[in-house]
Each structure stands twice: as C-alpha cells, then as structure tokens.
mmCIF file of N, CA and C in Angstrom:
data_model
loop_
_atom_site.group_PDB
_atom_site.id
_atom_site.type_symbol
_atom_site.label_atom_id
_atom_site.label_comp_id
_atom_site.label_asym_id
_atom_site.label_seq_id
_atom_site.Cartn_x
_atom_site.Cartn_y
_atom_site.Cartn_z
ATOM 1 N N MET A 11 -238.868 -86.952 -62.236
ATOM 2 C CA MET A 11 -236.906 -86.829 -62.241
ATOM 3 C C MET A 11 -237.451 -85.635 -63.098
ATOM 4 N N THR A 12 -236.875 -84.599 -63.031
ATOM 5 C CA THR A 12 -236.499 -83.781 -63.946
ATOM 6 C C THR A 12 -234.713 -83.606 -63.050
ATOM 7 N N GLY A 13 -234.702 -83.327 -65.079
ATOM 8 C CA GLY A 13 -232.652 -83.239 -65.373
ATOM 9 C C GLY A 13 -232.119 -84.006 -64.752
ATOM 10 N N GLY A 14 -232.596 -85.762 -64.597
ATOM 11 C CA GLY A 14 -232.095 -86.694 -63.906
ATOM 12 C C GLY A 14 -231.587 -86.857 -62.473
ATOM 13 N N VAL A 15 -232.593 -85.842 -61.747
ATOM 14 C CA VAL A 15 -232.578 -85.987 -60.381
ATOM 15 C C VAL A 15 -233.677 -85.807 -59.681
ATOM 16 N N ALA A 16 -233.316 -87.669 -58.590
ATOM 17 C CA ALA A 16 -235.009 -87.605 -58.090
ATOM 18 C C ALA A 16 -235.400 -87.179 -56.793
ATOM 19 N N PHE A 17 -236.563 -86.571 -56.844
ATOM 20 C CA PHE A 17 -236.980 -85.256 -55.426
ATOM 21 C C PHE A 17 -237.550 -86.440 -54.396
ATOM 22 N N VAL A 18 -237.797 -88.214 -54.370
ATOM 23 C CA VAL A 18 -237.795 -88.710 -54.198
ATOM 24 C C VAL A 18 -236.954 -90.395 -54.064
ATOM 25 N N LYS A 19 -237.173 -90.856 -52.403
ATOM 26 C CA LYS A 19 -236.194 -91.699 -53.056
ATOM 27 C C LYS A 19 -236.310 -93.187 -51.785
ATOM 28 N N ILE A 20 -236.288 -93.796 -52.269
ATOM 29 C CA ILE A 20 -237.646 -95.120 -51.773
ATOM 30 C C ILE A 20 -235.869 -95.897 -51.320
ATOM 31 N N ASP A 21 -236.027 -96.234 -50.386
ATOM 32 C CA ASP A 21 -235.467 -96.998 -49.081
ATOM 33 C C ASP A 21 -235.546 -98.562 -49.394
ATOM 34 N N ARG A 22 -236.771 -99.507 -49.034
ATOM 35 C CA ARG A 22 -237.371 -100.177 -49.289
ATOM 36 C C ARG A 22 -238.946 -100.882 -48.766
ATOM 37 N N ILE A 23 -238.706 -102.004 -49.445
ATOM 38 C CA ILE A 23 -240.512 -102.375 -49.227
ATOM 39 C C ILE A 23 -240.353 -103.021 -47.254
ATOM 40 N N ASP A 24 -242.101 -102.625 -47.102
ATOM 41 C CA ASP A 24 -241.712 -102.861 -45.670
ATOM 42 C C ASP A 24 -243.013 -104.217 -45.896
ATOM 43 N N HIS A 25 -243.612 -103.858 -46.078
ATOM 44 C CA HIS A 25 -244.549 -104.754 -46.130
ATOM 45 C C HIS A 25 -245.339 -105.094 -47.985
ATOM 46 N N ILE A 26 -245.761 -106.353 -48.164
ATOM 47 C CA ILE A 26 -246.948 -106.281 -48.895
ATOM 48 C C ILE A 26 -247.926 -107.268 -48.564
ATOM 49 N N VAL A 27 -248.962 -107.011 -49.803
ATOM 50 C CA VAL A 27 -250.085 -107.867 -49.312
ATOM 51 C C VAL A 27 -251.076 -108.913 -50.422
ATOM 52 N N LEU A 28 -250.800 -110.238 -49.523
ATOM 53 C CA LEU A 28 -251.571 -111.507 -50.623
ATOM 54 C C LEU A 28 -252.979 -111.538 -50.500
ATOM 55 N N THR A 29 -253.253 -111.693 -51.747
ATOM 56 C CA THR A 29 -254.806 -112.152 -50.901
ATOM 57 C C THR A 29 -254.905 -113.706 -50.945
ATOM 58 N N VAL A 30 -255.566 -113.875 -50.109
ATOM 59 C CA VAL A 30 -255.432 -115.093 -49.920
ATOM 60 C C VAL A 30 -256.853 -116.143 -49.831
ATOM 61 N N ARG A 31 -257.609 -117.506 -50.282
ATOM 62 C CA ARG A 31 -258.533 -117.549 -50.079
ATOM 63 C C ARG A 31 -258.437 -118.440 -48.176
ATOM 64 N N ASP A 32 -257.245 -119.045 -47.630
ATOM 65 C CA ASP A 32 -257.781 -119.456 -46.200
ATOM 66 C C ASP A 32 -256.637 -118.894 -45.959
ATOM 67 N N ILE A 33 -256.243 -117.564 -44.684
ATOM 68 C CA ILE A 33 -255.609 -117.324 -43.997
ATOM 69 C C ILE A 33 -254.811 -118.180 -43.220
ATOM 70 N N ALA A 34 -255.547 -119.383 -42.435
ATOM 71 C CA ALA A 34 -254.747 -120.765 -41.744
ATOM 72 C C ALA A 34 -253.964 -121.045 -42.608
ATOM 73 N N VAL A 35 -253.611 -121.219 -43.660
ATOM 74 C CA VAL A 35 -253.392 -122.631 -44.566
ATOM 75 C C VAL A 35 -251.793 -121.973 -45.096
ATOM 76 N N THR A 36 -252.458 -120.547 -45.676
ATOM 77 C CA THR A 36 -251.584 -119.894 -45.384
ATOM 78 C C THR A 36 -250.430 -119.721 -44.719
ATOM 79 N N CYS A 37 -250.576 -119.292 -43.947
ATOM 80 C CA CYS A 37 -249.434 -118.808 -42.419
ATOM 81 C C CYS A 37 -248.924 -120.439 -42.773
ATOM 82 N N GLU A 38 -249.308 -120.931 -42.045
ATOM 83 C CA GLU A 38 -248.757 -122.666 -42.066
ATOM 84 C C GLU A 38 -247.706 -123.058 -43.568
ATOM 85 N N PHE A 39 -248.123 -122.868 -44.816
ATOM 86 C CA PHE A 39 -247.520 -123.039 -45.888
ATOM 87 C C PHE A 39 -246.307 -121.914 -45.742
ATOM 88 N N TYR A 40 -246.039 -120.549 -45.186
ATOM 89 C CA TYR A 40 -244.772 -119.845 -45.284
ATOM 90 C C TYR A 40 -244.063 -120.500 -44.391
ATOM 91 N N ALA A 41 -244.957 -120.493 -43.239
ATOM 92 C CA ALA A 41 -243.860 -120.982 -41.744
ATOM 93 C C ALA A 41 -243.197 -122.049 -41.711
ATOM 94 N N SER A 42 -244.065 -123.269 -42.224
ATOM 95 C CA SER A 42 -243.234 -124.286 -42.559
ATOM 96 C C SER A 42 -242.538 -124.217 -43.910
ATOM 97 N N ALA A 43 -243.008 -124.055 -44.944
ATOM 98 C CA ALA A 43 -241.543 -124.345 -46.124
ATOM 99 C C ALA A 43 -240.765 -122.990 -45.695
ATOM 100 N N LEU A 44 -240.546 -122.121 -45.212
ATOM 101 C CA LEU A 44 -239.765 -120.656 -45.890
ATOM 102 C C LEU A 44 -239.548 -119.504 -44.496
ATOM 103 N N GLY A 45 -239.797 -120.619 -43.317
ATOM 104 C CA GLY A 45 -239.835 -120.002 -42.075
ATOM 105 C C GLY A 45 -239.946 -119.096 -41.267
ATOM 106 N N MET A 46 -241.361 -118.442 -41.923
ATOM 107 C CA MET A 46 -241.529 -116.921 -41.772
ATOM 108 C C MET A 46 -241.840 -117.228 -40.717
ATOM 109 N N GLU A 47 -242.541 -115.911 -39.176
ATOM 110 C CA GLU A 47 -242.590 -115.602 -38.073
ATOM 111 C C GLU A 47 -244.810 -115.549 -38.861
ATOM 112 N N VAL A 48 -245.616 -116.144 -37.896
ATOM 113 C CA VAL A 48 -246.504 -115.673 -38.201
ATOM 114 C C VAL A 48 -247.400 -114.361 -36.510
ATOM 115 N N ILE A 49 -247.285 -113.588 -37.080
ATOM 116 C CA ILE A 49 -248.230 -112.564 -36.627
ATOM 117 C C ILE A 49 -248.961 -112.042 -36.777
ATOM 118 N N ALA A 50 -250.115 -111.776 -35.196
ATOM 119 C CA ALA A 50 -250.958 -110.849 -35.344
ATOM 120 C C ALA A 50 -251.259 -109.621 -35.147
ATOM 121 N N PHE A 51 -251.525 -108.735 -35.721
ATOM 122 C CA PHE A 51 -251.252 -107.324 -35.778
ATOM 123 C C PHE A 51 -252.707 -106.274 -35.630
ATOM 124 N N GLY A 52 -253.506 -105.779 -34.793
ATOM 125 C CA GLY A 52 -254.029 -104.900 -35.124
ATOM 126 C C GLY A 52 -255.748 -104.930 -34.743
ATOM 127 N N ALA A 53 -256.587 -105.403 -35.092
ATOM 128 C CA ALA A 53 -257.647 -105.677 -35.208
ATOM 129 C C ALA A 53 -257.953 -107.392 -35.549
ATOM 130 N N GLY A 54 -257.154 -108.705 -35.320
ATOM 131 C CA GLY A 54 -257.365 -109.787 -35.456
ATOM 132 C C GLY A 54 -256.352 -109.795 -36.955
ATOM 133 N N ARG A 55 -255.691 -109.190 -37.684
ATOM 134 C CA ARG A 55 -254.909 -109.483 -38.923
ATOM 135 C C ARG A 55 -253.988 -110.295 -38.685
ATOM 136 N N MET A 56 -253.244 -111.170 -39.238
ATOM 137 C CA MET A 56 -252.543 -111.808 -39.588
ATOM 138 C C MET A 56 -251.553 -111.355 -40.814
ATOM 139 N N ALA A 57 -250.577 -111.383 -40.150
ATOM 140 C CA ALA A 57 -249.165 -111.575 -41.129
ATOM 141 C C ALA A 57 -248.087 -112.228 -40.980
ATOM 142 N N LEU A 58 -247.299 -112.733 -41.533
ATOM 143 C CA LEU A 58 -246.157 -113.061 -42.113
ATOM 144 C C LEU A 58 -244.954 -112.358 -42.131
ATOM 145 N N ARG A 59 -244.245 -112.075 -40.650
ATOM 146 C CA ARG A 59 -242.532 -111.441 -40.768
ATOM 147 C C ARG A 59 -241.448 -112.652 -41.277
ATOM 148 N N PHE A 60 -240.410 -111.985 -42.054
ATOM 149 C CA PHE A 60 -239.063 -112.362 -42.358
ATOM 150 C C PHE A 60 -237.657 -111.002 -42.320
ATOM 151 N N GLY A 61 -237.037 -111.197 -41.887
ATOM 152 C CA GLY A 61 -235.849 -109.896 -42.387
ATOM 153 C C GLY A 61 -237.082 -108.156 -41.925
ATOM 154 N N ARG A 62 -236.596 -107.914 -42.035
ATOM 155 C CA ARG A 62 -237.032 -106.537 -42.076
ATOM 156 C C ARG A 62 -238.171 -105.859 -43.138
ATOM 157 N N GLN A 63 -239.358 -107.414 -43.445
ATOM 158 C CA GLN A 63 -240.590 -107.309 -44.208
ATOM 159 C C GLN A 63 -241.333 -107.963 -43.393
ATOM 160 N N LYS A 64 -242.625 -107.685 -44.454
ATOM 161 C CA LYS A 64 -243.414 -108.912 -44.188
ATOM 162 C C LYS A 64 -244.649 -109.260 -45.257
ATOM 163 N N ILE A 65 -245.463 -109.435 -45.080
ATOM 164 C CA ILE A 65 -245.987 -109.846 -46.193
ATOM 165 C C ILE A 65 -247.783 -109.739 -45.182
ATOM 166 N N ASN A 66 -248.673 -109.115 -45.754
ATOM 167 C CA ASN A 66 -249.737 -108.812 -44.884
ATOM 168 C C ASN A 66 -250.635 -110.202 -45.087
ATOM 169 N N LEU A 67 -251.769 -110.141 -44.848
ATOM 170 C CA LEU A 67 -252.338 -111.258 -45.463
ATOM 171 C C LEU A 67 -254.517 -111.011 -45.432
ATOM 172 N N HIS A 68 -254.584 -110.929 -46.453
ATOM 173 C CA HIS A 68 -256.752 -110.413 -46.273
ATOM 174 C C HIS A 68 -257.102 -111.598 -46.870
ATOM 175 N N GLN A 69 -258.148 -111.714 -46.019
ATOM 176 C CA GLN A 69 -259.506 -112.958 -46.693
ATOM 177 C C GLN A 69 -259.940 -113.061 -48.331
ATOM 178 N N ALA A 70 -259.792 -113.343 -48.932
ATOM 179 C CA ALA A 70 -260.838 -113.516 -49.975
ATOM 180 C C ALA A 70 -262.170 -113.255 -50.132
ATOM 181 N N GLY A 71 -262.341 -111.838 -50.603
ATOM 182 C CA GLY A 71 -263.965 -111.437 -50.181
ATOM 183 C C GLY A 71 -264.122 -110.426 -48.783
ATOM 184 N N ARG A 72 -263.085 -111.020 -47.660
ATOM 185 C CA ARG A 72 -263.286 -109.710 -46.854
ATOM 186 C C ARG A 72 -261.899 -108.484 -47.047
ATOM 187 N N GLU A 73 -261.598 -108.493 -47.380
ATOM 188 C CA GLU A 73 -260.444 -107.484 -47.917
ATOM 189 C C GLU A 73 -260.537 -105.788 -46.432
ATOM 190 N N PHE A 74 -259.153 -105.985 -46.451
ATOM 191 C CA PHE A 74 -259.301 -104.227 -45.383
ATOM 192 C C PHE A 74 -259.066 -103.300 -46.693
ATOM 193 N N GLU A 75 -259.434 -102.661 -46.268
ATOM 194 C CA GLU A 75 -259.306 -101.140 -47.141
ATOM 195 C C GLU A 75 -258.648 -99.956 -46.507
ATOM 196 N N PRO A 76 -257.916 -99.038 -47.434
ATOM 197 C CA PRO A 76 -258.299 -99.505 -48.820
ATOM 198 C C PRO A 76 -257.724 -101.021 -49.073
ATOM 199 N N LYS A 77 -257.765 -100.915 -50.323
ATOM 200 C CA LYS A 77 -257.004 -102.474 -51.175
ATOM 201 C C LYS A 77 -256.784 -102.529 -53.195
ATOM 202 N N ALA A 78 -255.936 -102.984 -53.247
ATOM 203 C CA ALA A 78 -255.663 -103.184 -54.422
ATOM 204 C C ALA A 78 -256.958 -103.188 -55.369
ATOM 205 N N LYS A 79 -257.464 -102.728 -57.096
ATOM 206 C CA LYS A 79 -258.246 -103.334 -57.414
ATOM 207 C C LYS A 79 -259.365 -104.178 -57.874
ATOM 208 N N ARG A 80 -258.290 -105.230 -57.427
ATOM 209 C CA ARG A 80 -259.275 -106.188 -57.942
ATOM 210 C C ARG A 80 -257.917 -107.481 -57.160
ATOM 211 N N PRO A 81 -258.151 -107.047 -56.325
ATOM 212 C CA PRO A 81 -257.438 -108.261 -55.650
ATOM 213 C C PRO A 81 -257.820 -109.566 -55.630
ATOM 214 N N THR A 82 -256.814 -110.680 -55.817
ATOM 215 C CA THR A 82 -257.111 -111.938 -56.206
ATOM 216 C C THR A 82 -256.282 -113.340 -56.149
ATOM 217 N N PRO A 83 -256.399 -114.154 -55.175
ATOM 218 C CA PRO A 83 -255.571 -114.910 -54.831
ATOM 219 C C PRO A 83 -254.761 -115.615 -55.870
ATOM 220 N N GLY A 84 -253.726 -116.250 -56.324
ATOM 221 C CA GLY A 84 -252.932 -116.093 -56.825
ATOM 222 C C GLY A 84 -252.563 -115.709 -58.060
ATOM 223 N N SER A 85 -252.205 -114.198 -57.682
ATOM 224 C CA SER A 85 -252.319 -113.240 -59.020
ATOM 225 C C SER A 85 -250.606 -113.156 -58.777
ATOM 226 N N ALA A 86 -249.846 -113.495 -57.180
ATOM 227 C CA ALA A 86 -248.834 -112.661 -57.202
ATOM 228 C C ALA A 86 -247.790 -113.098 -58.056
ATOM 229 N N ASP A 87 -246.720 -112.992 -57.726
ATOM 230 C CA ASP A 87 -245.275 -113.295 -57.925
ATOM 231 C C ASP A 87 -244.268 -112.341 -57.531
ATOM 232 N N ILE A 88 -244.186 -113.505 -56.262
ATOM 233 C CA ILE A 88 -242.533 -112.634 -56.207
ATOM 234 C C ILE A 88 -241.421 -113.383 -55.632
ATOM 235 N N CYS A 89 -240.299 -112.358 -55.646
ATOM 236 C CA CYS A 89 -238.892 -113.422 -55.196
ATOM 237 C C CYS A 89 -238.623 -113.095 -53.761
ATOM 238 N N LEU A 90 -238.432 -113.719 -53.436
ATOM 239 C CA LEU A 90 -238.025 -114.230 -51.665
ATOM 240 C C LEU A 90 -236.231 -114.442 -52.062
ATOM 241 N N ILE A 91 -234.628 -113.963 -51.186
ATOM 242 C CA ILE A 91 -233.489 -114.295 -51.371
ATOM 243 C C ILE A 91 -233.894 -114.828 -49.911
ATOM 244 N N ALA A 92 -233.074 -115.952 -50.209
ATOM 245 C CA ALA A 92 -232.944 -116.895 -49.059
ATOM 246 C C ALA A 92 -231.572 -116.650 -47.799
ATOM 247 N N ALA A 93 -231.595 -116.691 -46.765
ATOM 248 C CA ALA A 93 -230.798 -117.058 -45.935
ATOM 249 C C ALA A 93 -229.629 -117.886 -46.166
ATOM 250 N N VAL A 94 -229.854 -118.427 -46.746
ATOM 251 C CA VAL A 94 -228.924 -120.254 -46.607
ATOM 252 C C VAL A 94 -228.874 -120.940 -47.545
ATOM 253 N N PRO A 95 -227.918 -121.341 -48.208
ATOM 254 C CA PRO A 95 -227.537 -122.154 -49.640
ATOM 255 C C PRO A 95 -228.893 -122.105 -50.901
ATOM 256 N N LEU A 96 -228.779 -122.447 -51.465
ATOM 257 C CA LEU A 96 -230.386 -123.079 -52.194
ATOM 258 C C LEU A 96 -230.374 -124.076 -52.359
ATOM 259 N N ALA A 97 -229.257 -124.821 -52.049
ATOM 260 C CA ALA A 97 -229.315 -126.350 -52.123
ATOM 261 C C ALA A 97 -230.147 -126.992 -50.519
ATOM 262 N N GLN A 98 -229.974 -126.239 -49.841
ATOM 263 C CA GLN A 98 -230.348 -125.971 -48.495
ATOM 264 C C GLN A 98 -231.879 -125.819 -48.570
ATOM 265 N N VAL A 99 -232.202 -125.105 -49.578
ATOM 266 C CA VAL A 99 -233.830 -124.561 -49.459
ATOM 267 C C VAL A 99 -234.693 -125.622 -50.023
ATOM 268 N N ILE A 100 -233.876 -126.121 -51.225
ATOM 269 C CA ILE A 100 -234.770 -127.308 -52.533
ATOM 270 C C ILE A 100 -234.665 -128.389 -51.820
ATOM 271 N N ALA A 101 -232.940 -128.464 -50.544
ATOM 272 C CA ALA A 101 -234.324 -130.037 -49.367
ATOM 273 C C ALA A 101 -234.919 -129.397 -48.785
ATOM 274 N N HIS A 102 -235.166 -128.733 -47.791
ATOM 275 C CA HIS A 102 -236.022 -128.872 -46.890
ATOM 276 C C HIS A 102 -237.854 -128.266 -48.052
ATOM 277 N N LEU A 103 -237.339 -127.974 -49.174
ATOM 278 C CA LEU A 103 -239.193 -128.053 -49.912
ATOM 279 C C LEU A 103 -238.657 -129.266 -50.111
ATOM 280 N N ASN A 104 -238.132 -130.232 -50.984
ATOM 281 C CA ASN A 104 -238.333 -132.265 -51.060
ATOM 282 C C ASN A 104 -239.027 -132.589 -49.583
ATOM 283 N N THR A 105 -238.211 -132.117 -48.392
ATOM 284 C CA THR A 105 -238.668 -132.172 -47.507
ATOM 285 C C THR A 105 -240.643 -132.564 -47.125
ATOM 286 N N CYS A 106 -240.491 -131.212 -47.324
ATOM 287 C CA CYS A 106 -242.617 -130.614 -47.483
ATOM 288 C C CYS A 106 -242.797 -131.194 -48.060
ATOM 289 N N GLY A 107 -242.791 -132.162 -48.983
ATOM 290 C CA GLY A 107 -243.383 -132.125 -50.354
ATOM 291 C C GLY A 107 -243.566 -131.009 -51.398
ATOM 292 N N ILE A 108 -243.195 -130.045 -51.091
ATOM 293 C CA ILE A 108 -243.156 -129.248 -52.473
ATOM 294 C C ILE A 108 -242.633 -129.349 -53.447
ATOM 295 N N PRO A 109 -243.362 -129.395 -54.131
ATOM 296 C CA PRO A 109 -242.538 -129.523 -55.874
ATOM 297 C C PRO A 109 -241.820 -128.364 -56.532
ATOM 298 N N ILE A 110 -240.630 -128.425 -57.124
ATOM 299 C CA ILE A 110 -240.054 -127.194 -57.398
ATOM 300 C C ILE A 110 -240.418 -127.589 -58.481
ATOM 301 N N ILE A 111 -241.097 -126.182 -59.697
ATOM 302 C CA ILE A 111 -241.531 -126.622 -61.081
ATOM 303 C C ILE A 111 -240.563 -125.344 -61.781
ATOM 304 N N GLU A 112 -239.439 -124.863 -61.383
ATOM 305 C CA GLU A 112 -238.192 -124.581 -62.596
ATOM 306 C C GLU A 112 -237.297 -124.237 -61.151
ATOM 307 N N GLY A 113 -236.344 -124.338 -62.049
ATOM 308 C CA GLY A 113 -234.676 -124.096 -61.512
ATOM 309 C C GLY A 113 -234.482 -125.810 -60.228
ATOM 310 N N PRO A 114 -232.976 -125.355 -59.851
ATOM 311 C CA PRO A 114 -232.703 -124.033 -60.459
ATOM 312 C C PRO A 114 -231.526 -123.271 -61.669
ATOM 313 N N THR A 115 -232.057 -121.988 -61.796
ATOM 314 C CA THR A 115 -231.515 -120.769 -62.594
ATOM 315 C C THR A 115 -231.234 -119.769 -62.702
ATOM 316 N N PRO A 116 -230.527 -119.146 -63.573
ATOM 317 C CA PRO A 116 -229.295 -118.620 -63.889
ATOM 318 C C PRO A 116 -230.385 -117.232 -63.108
ATOM 319 N N ARG A 117 -230.860 -115.606 -62.467
ATOM 320 C CA ARG A 117 -231.787 -114.626 -62.821
ATOM 321 C C ARG A 117 -230.736 -113.804 -62.173
ATOM 322 N N THR A 118 -231.494 -112.392 -62.783
ATOM 323 C CA THR A 118 -231.360 -111.397 -63.019
ATOM 324 C C THR A 118 -231.866 -110.689 -61.588
ATOM 325 N N GLY A 119 -230.889 -110.227 -60.181
ATOM 326 C CA GLY A 119 -231.577 -110.017 -59.140
ATOM 327 C C GLY A 119 -231.990 -108.500 -58.982
ATOM 328 N N ALA A 120 -232.352 -107.686 -58.118
ATOM 329 C CA ALA A 120 -232.934 -106.769 -57.696
ATOM 330 C C ALA A 120 -230.513 -105.676 -57.967
ATOM 331 N N THR A 121 -229.607 -106.262 -57.661
ATOM 332 C CA THR A 121 -228.544 -105.638 -56.687
ATOM 333 C C THR A 121 -227.794 -106.912 -57.734
ATOM 334 N N GLY A 122 -227.656 -108.158 -59.178
ATOM 335 C CA GLY A 122 -227.077 -108.232 -60.027
ATOM 336 C C GLY A 122 -227.106 -110.518 -60.091
ATOM 337 N N PRO A 123 -226.671 -111.145 -60.377
ATOM 338 C CA PRO A 123 -227.103 -112.415 -60.134
ATOM 339 C C PRO A 123 -227.418 -113.187 -59.433
ATOM 340 N N ILE A 124 -228.601 -113.700 -59.968
ATOM 341 C CA ILE A 124 -229.195 -114.324 -58.612
ATOM 342 C C ILE A 124 -229.482 -115.818 -59.079
ATOM 343 N N GLN A 125 -229.328 -116.904 -58.148
ATOM 344 C CA GLN A 125 -229.863 -118.758 -58.594
ATOM 345 C C GLN A 125 -231.588 -118.755 -57.987
ATOM 346 N N SER A 126 -232.382 -119.229 -58.597
ATOM 347 C CA SER A 126 -233.701 -119.201 -58.648
ATOM 348 C C SER A 126 -234.209 -120.693 -58.557
ATOM 349 N N ILE A 127 -235.045 -121.133 -57.976
ATOM 350 C CA ILE A 127 -235.840 -121.997 -57.975
ATOM 351 C C ILE A 127 -237.547 -121.459 -57.270
ATOM 352 N N TYR A 128 -238.502 -122.187 -57.906
ATOM 353 C CA TYR A 128 -240.166 -121.650 -58.227
ATOM 354 C C TYR A 128 -240.937 -122.981 -58.277
ATOM 355 N N PHE A 129 -241.659 -122.176 -57.297
ATOM 356 C CA PHE A 129 -242.407 -123.382 -56.822
ATOM 357 C C PHE A 129 -244.217 -122.188 -56.686
ATOM 358 N N ARG A 130 -245.196 -123.234 -56.435
ATOM 359 C CA ARG A 130 -246.559 -122.179 -55.849
ATOM 360 C C ARG A 130 -246.579 -122.586 -54.756
ATOM 361 N N ASP A 131 -247.317 -121.486 -53.769
ATOM 362 C CA ASP A 131 -248.425 -121.240 -52.404
ATOM 363 C C ASP A 131 -249.531 -122.231 -52.698
ATOM 364 N N PRO A 132 -250.190 -122.201 -51.934
ATOM 365 C CA PRO A 132 -251.915 -122.836 -52.108
ATOM 366 C C PRO A 132 -252.801 -122.218 -52.780
ATOM 367 N N ASP A 133 -252.103 -120.694 -52.995
ATOM 368 C CA ASP A 133 -253.077 -120.504 -53.408
ATOM 369 C C ASP A 133 -252.811 -119.776 -55.076
ATOM 370 N N PHE A 134 -251.356 -120.979 -55.966
ATOM 371 C CA PHE A 134 -251.092 -120.640 -56.688
ATOM 372 C C PHE A 134 -249.879 -119.905 -56.845
ATOM 373 N N ASN A 135 -249.974 -118.473 -56.247
ATOM 374 C CA ASN A 135 -248.604 -117.895 -56.428
ATOM 375 C C ASN A 135 -247.731 -118.549 -57.181
ATOM 376 N N LEU A 136 -246.937 -117.487 -57.473
ATOM 377 C CA LEU A 136 -245.384 -118.050 -58.335
ATOM 378 C C LEU A 136 -245.069 -117.758 -56.951
ATOM 379 N N VAL A 137 -243.398 -117.965 -56.761
ATOM 380 C CA VAL A 137 -243.277 -117.987 -55.648
ATOM 381 C C VAL A 137 -241.850 -118.550 -56.017
ATOM 382 N N GLU A 138 -240.652 -118.006 -55.887
ATOM 383 C CA GLU A 138 -239.404 -117.642 -56.108
ATOM 384 C C GLU A 138 -238.570 -116.891 -55.399
ATOM 385 N N VAL A 139 -237.565 -118.104 -54.738
ATOM 386 C CA VAL A 139 -236.069 -118.187 -53.190
ATOM 387 C C VAL A 139 -234.976 -118.056 -54.686
ATOM 388 N N SER A 140 -234.021 -117.325 -54.499
ATOM 389 C CA SER A 140 -232.572 -117.044 -54.611
ATOM 390 C C SER A 140 -231.627 -116.477 -53.938
ATOM 391 N N THR A 141 -230.844 -116.790 -54.210
ATOM 392 C CA THR A 141 -229.118 -116.242 -53.537
ATOM 393 C C THR A 141 -228.908 -115.906 -54.488
ATOM 394 N N TYR A 142 -228.082 -114.526 -54.035
ATOM 395 C CA TYR A 142 -226.545 -114.221 -54.516
ATOM 396 C C TYR A 142 -225.726 -115.308 -54.414
ATOM 397 N N ASP A 143 -224.840 -114.995 -55.369
ATOM 398 C CA ASP A 143 -223.991 -115.222 -55.798
ATOM 399 C C ASP A 143 -222.899 -115.124 -54.867
ATOM 400 N N GLU A 144 -222.550 -115.587 -54.459
ATOM 401 C CA GLU A 144 -221.659 -116.061 -53.326
ATOM 402 C C GLU A 144 -220.201 -115.590 -52.782
ATOM 403 N N ALA A 145 -219.650 -115.318 -54.531
ATOM 404 C CA ALA A 145 -218.875 -114.885 -54.753
ATOM 405 C C ALA A 145 -219.538 -113.011 -54.936
ATOM 406 N N ARG A 146 -220.000 -113.033 -54.669
ATOM 407 C CA ARG A 146 -220.633 -111.143 -54.284
ATOM 408 C C ARG A 146 -219.475 -110.410 -53.653
#
C-alpha cells in the first residue's frame, strides 16, 4: 500500500487445502456433518464444495505441488458460516455424535458479531461453525 491506496483488491477465498490422513474419512465427515458436496476434479483429486468455495484435500505424504512448506494433518483452524440457525447445526452434530468442545459463544467475524461453536474433524483440525446476528 502506498498512501493508503491498495493496488490489489481480493474479493473472496476460492479454496483452501487441508492435508489429511485419510481422504475418504474426511469426505464422509464433512459431507455428513456439514452437508458439503464431495467432488472429484483433475487427475483423481478430491474436494469438498460448499457455497462458492471448496476445500481441496491432499493425502499426507502424497501432496500435490506446489504445497505448503510443512503440510500437516490437524494444523488447520477454520471458521465456516452456516446457512441455517446455529441451534440446527448443534442438533445435527449431536445426532452425528460429534462433540462440541466450546460454544455457543460470541466471537467477531469478518463483517461483525457472530455466535460460534467449535469441534474437531477426524484429523483434529479445529472447525468453528458460526452464524451472524440475525438482526444485521
């Protein structure tokens, strides 16, 4: 930035990459727990699609290039915004037997106050699911 004027402006995240121990287990978890669509792309690659984003999956030890400097299962901490009330997410996670480790609790999202719950995926990544205050 020069003089407070940005020369580049980013619109959104298109995808992130999770390095996981077992792609099939990860796909099943995110599809059943969070309703993500499992998709295949490229030469046998797998991803989880939701909204206008996706999570590409790399098998630990067999990552695609280029990759993070130290790709490690369990090193992610992500926040996802639910399209349904948080109470509905909590009820579904309870039905799936997924323990909530914290929340609901107030947090600050990218555009304002959110209510969040936290749980872990099969690789112990921290997953935060949130909703924005409905009064916004």
